[in-house]
XYZ file of C-alpha atoms in Angstrom:
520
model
C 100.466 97.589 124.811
C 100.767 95.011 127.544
C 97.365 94.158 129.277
C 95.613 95.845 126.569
C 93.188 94.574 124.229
C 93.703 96.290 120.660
C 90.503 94.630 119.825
C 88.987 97.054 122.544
C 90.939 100.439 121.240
C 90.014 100.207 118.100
C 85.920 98.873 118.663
C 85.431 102.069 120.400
C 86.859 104.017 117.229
C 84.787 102.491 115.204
C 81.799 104.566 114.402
C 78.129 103.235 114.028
C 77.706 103.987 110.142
C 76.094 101.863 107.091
C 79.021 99.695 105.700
C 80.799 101.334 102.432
C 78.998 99.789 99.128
C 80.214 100.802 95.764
C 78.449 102.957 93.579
C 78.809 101.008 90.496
C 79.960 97.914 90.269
C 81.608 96.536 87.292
C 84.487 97.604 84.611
C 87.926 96.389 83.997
C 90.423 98.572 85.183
C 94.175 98.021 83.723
C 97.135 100.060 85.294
C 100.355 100.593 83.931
C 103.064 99.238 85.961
C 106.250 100.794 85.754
C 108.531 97.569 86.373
C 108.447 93.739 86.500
C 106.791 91.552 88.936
C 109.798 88.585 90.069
C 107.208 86.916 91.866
C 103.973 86.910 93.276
C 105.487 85.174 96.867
C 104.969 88.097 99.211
C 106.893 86.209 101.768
C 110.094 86.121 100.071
C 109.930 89.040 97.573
C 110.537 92.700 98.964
C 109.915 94.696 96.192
C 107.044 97.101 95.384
C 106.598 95.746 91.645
C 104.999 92.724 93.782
C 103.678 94.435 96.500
C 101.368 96.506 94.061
C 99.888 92.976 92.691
C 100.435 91.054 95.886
C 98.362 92.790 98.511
C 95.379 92.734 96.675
C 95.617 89.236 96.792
C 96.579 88.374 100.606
C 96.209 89.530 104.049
C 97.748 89.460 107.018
C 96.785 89.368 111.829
C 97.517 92.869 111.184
C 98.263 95.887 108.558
C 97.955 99.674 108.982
C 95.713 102.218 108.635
C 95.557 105.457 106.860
C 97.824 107.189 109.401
C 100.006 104.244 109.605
C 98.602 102.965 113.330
C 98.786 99.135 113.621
C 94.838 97.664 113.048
C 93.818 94.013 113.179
C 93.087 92.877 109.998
C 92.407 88.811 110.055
C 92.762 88.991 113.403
C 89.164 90.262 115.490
C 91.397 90.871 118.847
C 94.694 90.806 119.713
C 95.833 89.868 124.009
C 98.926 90.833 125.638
C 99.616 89.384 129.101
C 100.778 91.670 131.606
C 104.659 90.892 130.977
C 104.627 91.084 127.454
C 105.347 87.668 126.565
C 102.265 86.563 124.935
C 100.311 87.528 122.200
C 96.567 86.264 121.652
C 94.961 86.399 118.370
C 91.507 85.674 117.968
C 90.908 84.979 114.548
C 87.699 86.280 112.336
C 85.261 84.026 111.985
C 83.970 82.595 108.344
C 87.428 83.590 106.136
C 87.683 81.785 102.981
C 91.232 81.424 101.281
C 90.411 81.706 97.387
C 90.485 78.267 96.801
C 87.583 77.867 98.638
C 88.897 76.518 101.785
C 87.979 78.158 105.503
C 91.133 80.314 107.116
C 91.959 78.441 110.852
C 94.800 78.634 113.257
C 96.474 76.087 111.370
C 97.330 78.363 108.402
C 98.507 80.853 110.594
C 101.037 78.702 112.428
C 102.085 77.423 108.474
C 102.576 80.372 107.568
C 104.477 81.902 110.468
C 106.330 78.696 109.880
C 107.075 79.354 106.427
C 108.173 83.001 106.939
C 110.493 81.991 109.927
C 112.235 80.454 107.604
C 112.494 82.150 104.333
C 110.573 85.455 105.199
C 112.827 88.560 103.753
C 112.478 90.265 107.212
C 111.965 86.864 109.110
C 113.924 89.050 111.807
C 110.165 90.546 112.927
C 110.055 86.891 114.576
C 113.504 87.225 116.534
C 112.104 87.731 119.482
C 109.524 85.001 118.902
C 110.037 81.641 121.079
C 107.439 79.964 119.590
C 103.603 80.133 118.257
C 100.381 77.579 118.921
C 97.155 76.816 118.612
C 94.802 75.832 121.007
C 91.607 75.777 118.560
C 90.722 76.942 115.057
C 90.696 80.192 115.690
C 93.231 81.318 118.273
C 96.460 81.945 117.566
C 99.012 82.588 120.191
C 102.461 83.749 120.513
C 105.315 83.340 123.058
C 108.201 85.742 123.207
C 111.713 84.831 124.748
C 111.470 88.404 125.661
C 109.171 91.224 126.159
C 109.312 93.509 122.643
C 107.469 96.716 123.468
C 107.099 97.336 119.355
C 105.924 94.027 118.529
C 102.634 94.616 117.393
C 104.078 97.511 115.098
C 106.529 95.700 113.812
C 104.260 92.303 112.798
C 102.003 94.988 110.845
C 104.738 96.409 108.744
C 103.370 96.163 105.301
C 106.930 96.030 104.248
C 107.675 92.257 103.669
C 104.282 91.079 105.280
C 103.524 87.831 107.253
C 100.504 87.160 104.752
C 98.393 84.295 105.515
C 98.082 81.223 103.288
C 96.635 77.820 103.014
C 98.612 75.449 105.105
C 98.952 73.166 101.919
C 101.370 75.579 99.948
C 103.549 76.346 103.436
C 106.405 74.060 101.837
C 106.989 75.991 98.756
C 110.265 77.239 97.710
C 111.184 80.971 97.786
C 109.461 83.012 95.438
C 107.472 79.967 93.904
C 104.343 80.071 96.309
C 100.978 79.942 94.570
C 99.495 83.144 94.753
C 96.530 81.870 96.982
C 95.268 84.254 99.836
C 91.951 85.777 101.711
C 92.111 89.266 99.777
C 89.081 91.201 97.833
C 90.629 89.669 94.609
C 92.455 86.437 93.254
C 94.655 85.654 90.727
C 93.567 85.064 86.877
C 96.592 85.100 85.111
C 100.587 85.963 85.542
C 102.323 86.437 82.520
C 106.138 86.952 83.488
C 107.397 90.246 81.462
C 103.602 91.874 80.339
C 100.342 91.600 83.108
C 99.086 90.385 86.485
C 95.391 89.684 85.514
C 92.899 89.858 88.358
C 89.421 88.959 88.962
C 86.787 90.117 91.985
C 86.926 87.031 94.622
C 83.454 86.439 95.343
C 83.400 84.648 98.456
C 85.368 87.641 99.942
C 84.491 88.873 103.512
C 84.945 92.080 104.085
C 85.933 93.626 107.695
C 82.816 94.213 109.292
C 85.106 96.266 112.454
C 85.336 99.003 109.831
C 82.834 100.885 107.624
C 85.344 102.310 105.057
C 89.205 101.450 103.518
C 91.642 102.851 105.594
C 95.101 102.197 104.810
C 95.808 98.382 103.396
C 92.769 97.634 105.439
C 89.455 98.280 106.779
C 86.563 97.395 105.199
C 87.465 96.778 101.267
C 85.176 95.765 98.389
C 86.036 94.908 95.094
C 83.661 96.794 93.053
C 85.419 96.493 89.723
C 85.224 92.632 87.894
C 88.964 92.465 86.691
C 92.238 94.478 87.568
C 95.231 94.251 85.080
C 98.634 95.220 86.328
C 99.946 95.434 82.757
C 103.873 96.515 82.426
C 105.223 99.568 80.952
C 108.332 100.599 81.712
C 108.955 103.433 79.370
C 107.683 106.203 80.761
C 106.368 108.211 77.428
C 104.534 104.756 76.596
C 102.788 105.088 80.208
C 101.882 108.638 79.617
C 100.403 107.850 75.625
C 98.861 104.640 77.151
C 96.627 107.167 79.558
C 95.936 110.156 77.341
C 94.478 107.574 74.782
C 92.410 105.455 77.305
C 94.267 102.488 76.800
C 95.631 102.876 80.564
C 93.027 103.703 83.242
C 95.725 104.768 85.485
C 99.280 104.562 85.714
C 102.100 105.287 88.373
C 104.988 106.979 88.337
C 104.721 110.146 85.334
C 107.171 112.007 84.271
C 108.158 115.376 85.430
C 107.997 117.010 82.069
C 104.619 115.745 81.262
C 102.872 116.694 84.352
C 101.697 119.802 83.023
C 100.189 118.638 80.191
C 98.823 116.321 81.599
C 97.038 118.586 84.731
C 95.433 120.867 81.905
C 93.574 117.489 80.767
C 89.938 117.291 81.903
C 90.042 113.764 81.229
C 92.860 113.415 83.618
C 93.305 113.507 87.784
C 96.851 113.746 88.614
C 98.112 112.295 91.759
C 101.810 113.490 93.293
C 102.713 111.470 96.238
C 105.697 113.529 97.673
C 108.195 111.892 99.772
C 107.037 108.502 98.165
C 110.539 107.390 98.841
C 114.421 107.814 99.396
C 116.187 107.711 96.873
C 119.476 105.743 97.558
C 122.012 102.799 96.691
C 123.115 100.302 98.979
C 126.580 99.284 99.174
C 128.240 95.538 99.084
C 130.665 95.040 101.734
C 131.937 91.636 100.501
C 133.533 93.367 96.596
C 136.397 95.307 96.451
C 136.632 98.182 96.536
C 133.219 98.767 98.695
C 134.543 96.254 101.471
C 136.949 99.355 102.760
C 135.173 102.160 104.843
C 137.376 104.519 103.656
C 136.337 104.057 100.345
C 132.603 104.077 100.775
C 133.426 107.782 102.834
C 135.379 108.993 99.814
C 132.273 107.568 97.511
C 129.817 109.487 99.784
C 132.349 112.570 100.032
C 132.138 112.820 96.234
C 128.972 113.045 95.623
C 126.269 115.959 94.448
C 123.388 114.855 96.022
C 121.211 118.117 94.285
C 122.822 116.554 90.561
C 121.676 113.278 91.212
C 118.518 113.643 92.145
C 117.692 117.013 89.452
C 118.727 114.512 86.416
C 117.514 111.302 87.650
C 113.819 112.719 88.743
C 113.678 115.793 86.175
C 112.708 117.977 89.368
C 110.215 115.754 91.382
C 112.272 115.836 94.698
C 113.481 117.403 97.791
C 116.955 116.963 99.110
C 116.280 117.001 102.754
C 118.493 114.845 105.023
C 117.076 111.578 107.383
C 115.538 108.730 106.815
C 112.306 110.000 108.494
C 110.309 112.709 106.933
C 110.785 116.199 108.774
C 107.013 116.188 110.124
C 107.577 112.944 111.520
C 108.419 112.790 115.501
C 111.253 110.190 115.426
C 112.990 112.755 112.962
C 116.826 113.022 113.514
C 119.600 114.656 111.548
C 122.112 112.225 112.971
C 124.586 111.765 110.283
C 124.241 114.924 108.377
C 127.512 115.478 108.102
C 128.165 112.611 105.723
C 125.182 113.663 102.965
C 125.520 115.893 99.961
C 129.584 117.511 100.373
C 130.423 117.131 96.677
C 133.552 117.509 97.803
C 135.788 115.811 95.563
C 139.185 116.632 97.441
C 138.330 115.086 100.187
C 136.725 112.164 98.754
C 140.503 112.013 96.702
C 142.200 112.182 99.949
C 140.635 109.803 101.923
C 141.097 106.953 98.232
C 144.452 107.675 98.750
C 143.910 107.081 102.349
C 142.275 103.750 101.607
C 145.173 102.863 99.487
C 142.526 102.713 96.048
C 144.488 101.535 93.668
C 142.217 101.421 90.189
C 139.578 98.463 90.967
C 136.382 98.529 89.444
C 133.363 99.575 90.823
C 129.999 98.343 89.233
C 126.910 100.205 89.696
C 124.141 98.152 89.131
C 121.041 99.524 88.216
C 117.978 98.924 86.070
C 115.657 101.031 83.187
C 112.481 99.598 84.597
C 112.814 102.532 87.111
C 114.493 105.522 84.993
C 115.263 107.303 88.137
C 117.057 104.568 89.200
C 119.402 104.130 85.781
C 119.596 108.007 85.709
C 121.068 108.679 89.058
C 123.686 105.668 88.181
C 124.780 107.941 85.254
C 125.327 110.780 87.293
C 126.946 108.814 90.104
C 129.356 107.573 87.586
C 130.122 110.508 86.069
C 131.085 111.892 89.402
C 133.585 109.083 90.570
C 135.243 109.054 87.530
C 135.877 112.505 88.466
C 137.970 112.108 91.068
C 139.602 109.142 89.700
C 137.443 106.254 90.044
C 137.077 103.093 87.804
C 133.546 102.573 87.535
C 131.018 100.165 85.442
C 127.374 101.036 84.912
C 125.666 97.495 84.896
C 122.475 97.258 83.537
C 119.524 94.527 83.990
C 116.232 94.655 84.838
C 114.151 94.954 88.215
C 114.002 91.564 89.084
C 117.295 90.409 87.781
C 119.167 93.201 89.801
C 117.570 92.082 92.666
C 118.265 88.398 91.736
C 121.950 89.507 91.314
C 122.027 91.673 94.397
C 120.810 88.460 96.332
C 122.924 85.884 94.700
C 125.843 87.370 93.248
C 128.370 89.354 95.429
C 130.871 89.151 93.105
C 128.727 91.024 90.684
C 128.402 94.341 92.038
C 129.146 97.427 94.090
C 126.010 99.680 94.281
C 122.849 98.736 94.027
C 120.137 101.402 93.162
C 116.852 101.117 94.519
C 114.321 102.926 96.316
C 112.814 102.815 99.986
C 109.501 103.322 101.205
C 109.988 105.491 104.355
C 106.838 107.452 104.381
C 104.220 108.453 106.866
C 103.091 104.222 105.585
C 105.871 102.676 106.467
C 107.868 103.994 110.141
C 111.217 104.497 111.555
C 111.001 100.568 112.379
C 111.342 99.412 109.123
C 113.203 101.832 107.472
C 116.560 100.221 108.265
C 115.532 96.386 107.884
C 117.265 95.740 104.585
C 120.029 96.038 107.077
C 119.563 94.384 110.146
C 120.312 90.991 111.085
C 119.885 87.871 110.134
C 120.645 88.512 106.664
C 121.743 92.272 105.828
C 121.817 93.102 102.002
C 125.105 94.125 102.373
C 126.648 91.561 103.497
C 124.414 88.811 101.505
C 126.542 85.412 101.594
C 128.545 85.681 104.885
C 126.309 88.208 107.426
C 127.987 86.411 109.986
C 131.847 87.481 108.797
C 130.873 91.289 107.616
C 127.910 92.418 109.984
C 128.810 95.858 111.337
C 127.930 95.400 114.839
C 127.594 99.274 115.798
C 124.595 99.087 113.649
C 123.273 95.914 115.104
C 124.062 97.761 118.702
C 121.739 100.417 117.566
C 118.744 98.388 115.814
C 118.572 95.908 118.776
C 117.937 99.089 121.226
C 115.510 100.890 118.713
C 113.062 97.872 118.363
C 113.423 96.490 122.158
C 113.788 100.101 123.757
C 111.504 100.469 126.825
C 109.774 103.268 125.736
C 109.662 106.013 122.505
C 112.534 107.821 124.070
C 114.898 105.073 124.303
C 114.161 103.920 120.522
C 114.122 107.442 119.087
C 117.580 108.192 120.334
C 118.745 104.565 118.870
C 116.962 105.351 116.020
C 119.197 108.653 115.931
C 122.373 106.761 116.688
C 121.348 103.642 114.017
C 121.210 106.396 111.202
C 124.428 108.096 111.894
C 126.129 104.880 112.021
C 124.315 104.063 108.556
C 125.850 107.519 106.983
C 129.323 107.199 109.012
C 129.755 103.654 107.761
C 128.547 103.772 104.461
C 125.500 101.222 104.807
C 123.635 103.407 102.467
C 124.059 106.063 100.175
C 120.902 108.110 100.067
C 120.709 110.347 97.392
C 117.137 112.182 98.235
C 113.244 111.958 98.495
C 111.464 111.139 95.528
C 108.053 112.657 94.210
C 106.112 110.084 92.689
C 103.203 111.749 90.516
C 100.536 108.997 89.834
C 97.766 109.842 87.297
C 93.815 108.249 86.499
C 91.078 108.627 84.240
C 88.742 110.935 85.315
C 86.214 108.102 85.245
C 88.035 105.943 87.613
C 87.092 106.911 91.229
C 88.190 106.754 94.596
C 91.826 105.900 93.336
C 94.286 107.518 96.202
C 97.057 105.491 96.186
C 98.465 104.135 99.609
C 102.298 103.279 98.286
C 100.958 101.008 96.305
C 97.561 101.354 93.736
C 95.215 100.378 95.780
C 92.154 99.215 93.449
C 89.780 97.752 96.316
C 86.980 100.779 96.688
C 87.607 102.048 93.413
C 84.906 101.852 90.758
C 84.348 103.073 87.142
C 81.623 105.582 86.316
C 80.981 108.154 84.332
C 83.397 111.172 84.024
C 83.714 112.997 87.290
């Protein structure tokens, strides 16, 4: 994009229609949430529990749209000199933060600040040399070198750079105060049972667009209060809706879909390929620190068992971490996925000298797929000899213990976005430098460097070429190396009232353009 405004691109996309108003305003809408919220600190918390709450609540230079092509979101315009070392933002004019304070430069630079330091995927920013601002509303950025995927990568909704009040910059990880510019602010946060929020009034929406498009565009809160309430027991979800007591809810079961569908009061949603199913290995425990042992773990396992009993049927077992449709799509590494072949995965423990030590599996029930496919993975390495430990916590503490506590675990099971919303760029950031997840405490010590070959190439390639054949070679390393142990892609059937409108959810619920009538 060098030379290019993307303020320019995307004014000329923009067609000349009336602004999107709600039908009805009004209503509150609760949701039931499948698992916990850890925080509300979308800087330092990657998982989707927050995400659903959190990006209602901020917003960020830039997001993307309903195809998953970078737009500006706070930003109006967006510069990039000729060599690619500088980045221009020209702020919107007449943003208010929810505590009634006006958005400037200064926040930006905070927050940038803040993320550079504790941001989950602060490694966006490694390129970054530094960031200033030469008045209230322009914001500009100076690379140490030219990074042709910048601008994609600083709108990855992933772990997003979301703007805040310069004031609450120096909080501690996961304790910032959930203050932000987005269509709605924060009511109440009960840790355990609901999020609780409220229409922000002085909200301005993006006047660029006419209509939502992805996490951006131009949104409206047109119902007075969301509740993110938490259910995780699926049947309680699925009572909760049929009764009314739920407006909508994510994540339905399988076996209840049907019923469900024949209900006029009821819209089903699926969302397939929602994500990859998968468990990410710790390099610093024994026995998961050997690569021979991680192959003989990957050799062993039923890929088609796992994912049948852990989803009840909502999946596909394709191979990659890009969808097939998708034109970075490799099958680099295929030959490592789905062998149940537990011979070889008893040849190559021998190989690796396995000699009986433990391996724990930690997992959670907030997310029954999760829990399930740590049954079946256990039952499967005990099969060819393995001693293995099914630990169970909840969402946030796994994630807490994955984070803090190398000593604690093995596998961790989790889920990853890698969707048409999402990209091949992020897909593999959990992994890259500076602080991989599987090598938590001492990245430095256990970083596995053919990876890190492969990332640097795919996000500073010259052109798609170069970074779709890194992007190839990254994911075979992944599979040959044991980084992660996907299991498959996950259907994710999401479900509303029939009175609740405009609800298509985007990864996450969105519940900005929604409204509540009467029964469709």
């Amino acid at each position: 994009m060098a030379g290019i405004s993307v303020a320019a691109l995307f004014a000329a996309a923009a067609p000349a229609m009336a602004a999107w108003e709600c039908p009805e305003t009004g209503g509150d809408l609760t949701f039931g949430q499948e698992a916990k919220v850890n925080s509300l600190d979308m800087h330092a918390s990657s998982t989707i529990s927050t995400r659903n709450v959190a990006m209602h609540i901020f917003e960020s230079l830039m997001t993307r749209d309903e195809t998953n092509n970078p737009i500006l979101e706070l930003a109006e315009a967006v510069d990039t000199s000729e060599d690619g070392l500088t980045y221009t933002f020209t702020l919107r004019d007449g943003i208010t933060f929810h505590d009634g304070s006006d958005m400037t430069s200064a926040d930006v630079a905070a927050s940038f600040d803040r993320y550079s330091k504790i941001g989950v995927e602060r490694g966006i920013l490694s390129n970054v040399e530094s960031w200033e601002t030469p008045d209230d509303l322009t914001f500009v950025v100076h690379m140490s070198q030219a990074q042709p995927t910048f601008l994609e990568d600083l709108s990855s909704f992933s772990v997003p750079i979301v703007i805040i009040p310069s004031e609450n910059a120096g909080a501690d990880p996961l304790k910032l105060e959930p203050v932000g510019t987005g269509p709605f602010e924060l009511v109440e946060f009960v840790a355990d049972s609901h999020v609780k929020l409220k229409r922000f009034d002085g909200y301005k929406p993006n006047e660029a667009y006419d209509e939502r498009t992805g996490f951006g565009g131009y949104k409206v809160a047109c119902v007075d209060t969301v509740t993110f309430r938490i259910v995780t027991e699926p049947g309680s979800r699925v009572a909760g809706l049929e009764t009314g007591e739920l407006d909508a809810v994510e994540d339905v079961p399988q076996a209840s879909v049907e019923r469900l569908s024949s209900n006029p009061d009821i819209a089903m949603i699926p969302y397939e390929n929602f994500w990859i199913h998968l468990a990410t290995p710790n390099f610093e425990k024994p026995p998961t620190d050997k690569k021979l042992v991680r192959q003989a773990i990957a050799a062993a396992l039923d890929m088609e068992e796992i994912m049948l009993v852990a989803t009840d049927g909502a999946y596909n077992v394709n191979f990659g971490f890009q969808t097939q449709d998708r034109a970075v799509y490799s099958d680099a590494g295929k030959e490592y996925f789905n062998l149940a072949d537990p011979e070889k995965a008893k040849a190559l423990l021998e190989e690796a000298g396995y000699d009986g030590e433990e391996l724990v599996l930690l997992t959670n029930r907030d997310y029954s797929t999760m829990y399930n496919a740590a049954l079946v993975m256990s039952e499967q390495l005990q099969d060819i000899g393995m001693n293995v430990r099914v630990e169970v916590q909840d969402w946030p503490a796994t994630i807490a213990t994955r984070n803090k506590n190398p000593d604690a675990w093995n596998y961790h099971f989790t889920g990853w976005g890698t969707n048409t919303s999402l990209g091949y760029l992020a897909v593999f950031k959990f992994l890259a430098p500076p602080q991989p997840i599987y090598a938590m405490s001492d990245p430095e010590k256990n970083m596995d460097e053919a990876f890190n070959t492969a990332y640097t190439e795919m996000m500073n390639g010259a052109n798609f070429e170069v970074r779709k054949e890194a992007f190839a070679e990254a994911q075979r390393v992944v599979m040959e190396d044991g980084l992660a142990l996907p299991f498959g892609w996950l259907t994710k059937n999401q479900a509303a009232r029939s009175n609740v409108h405009n609800f298509v959810p985007f990864r996450i619920p969105r519940m900005y353009n929604v409204w509540m009538g009467s029964t469709s």
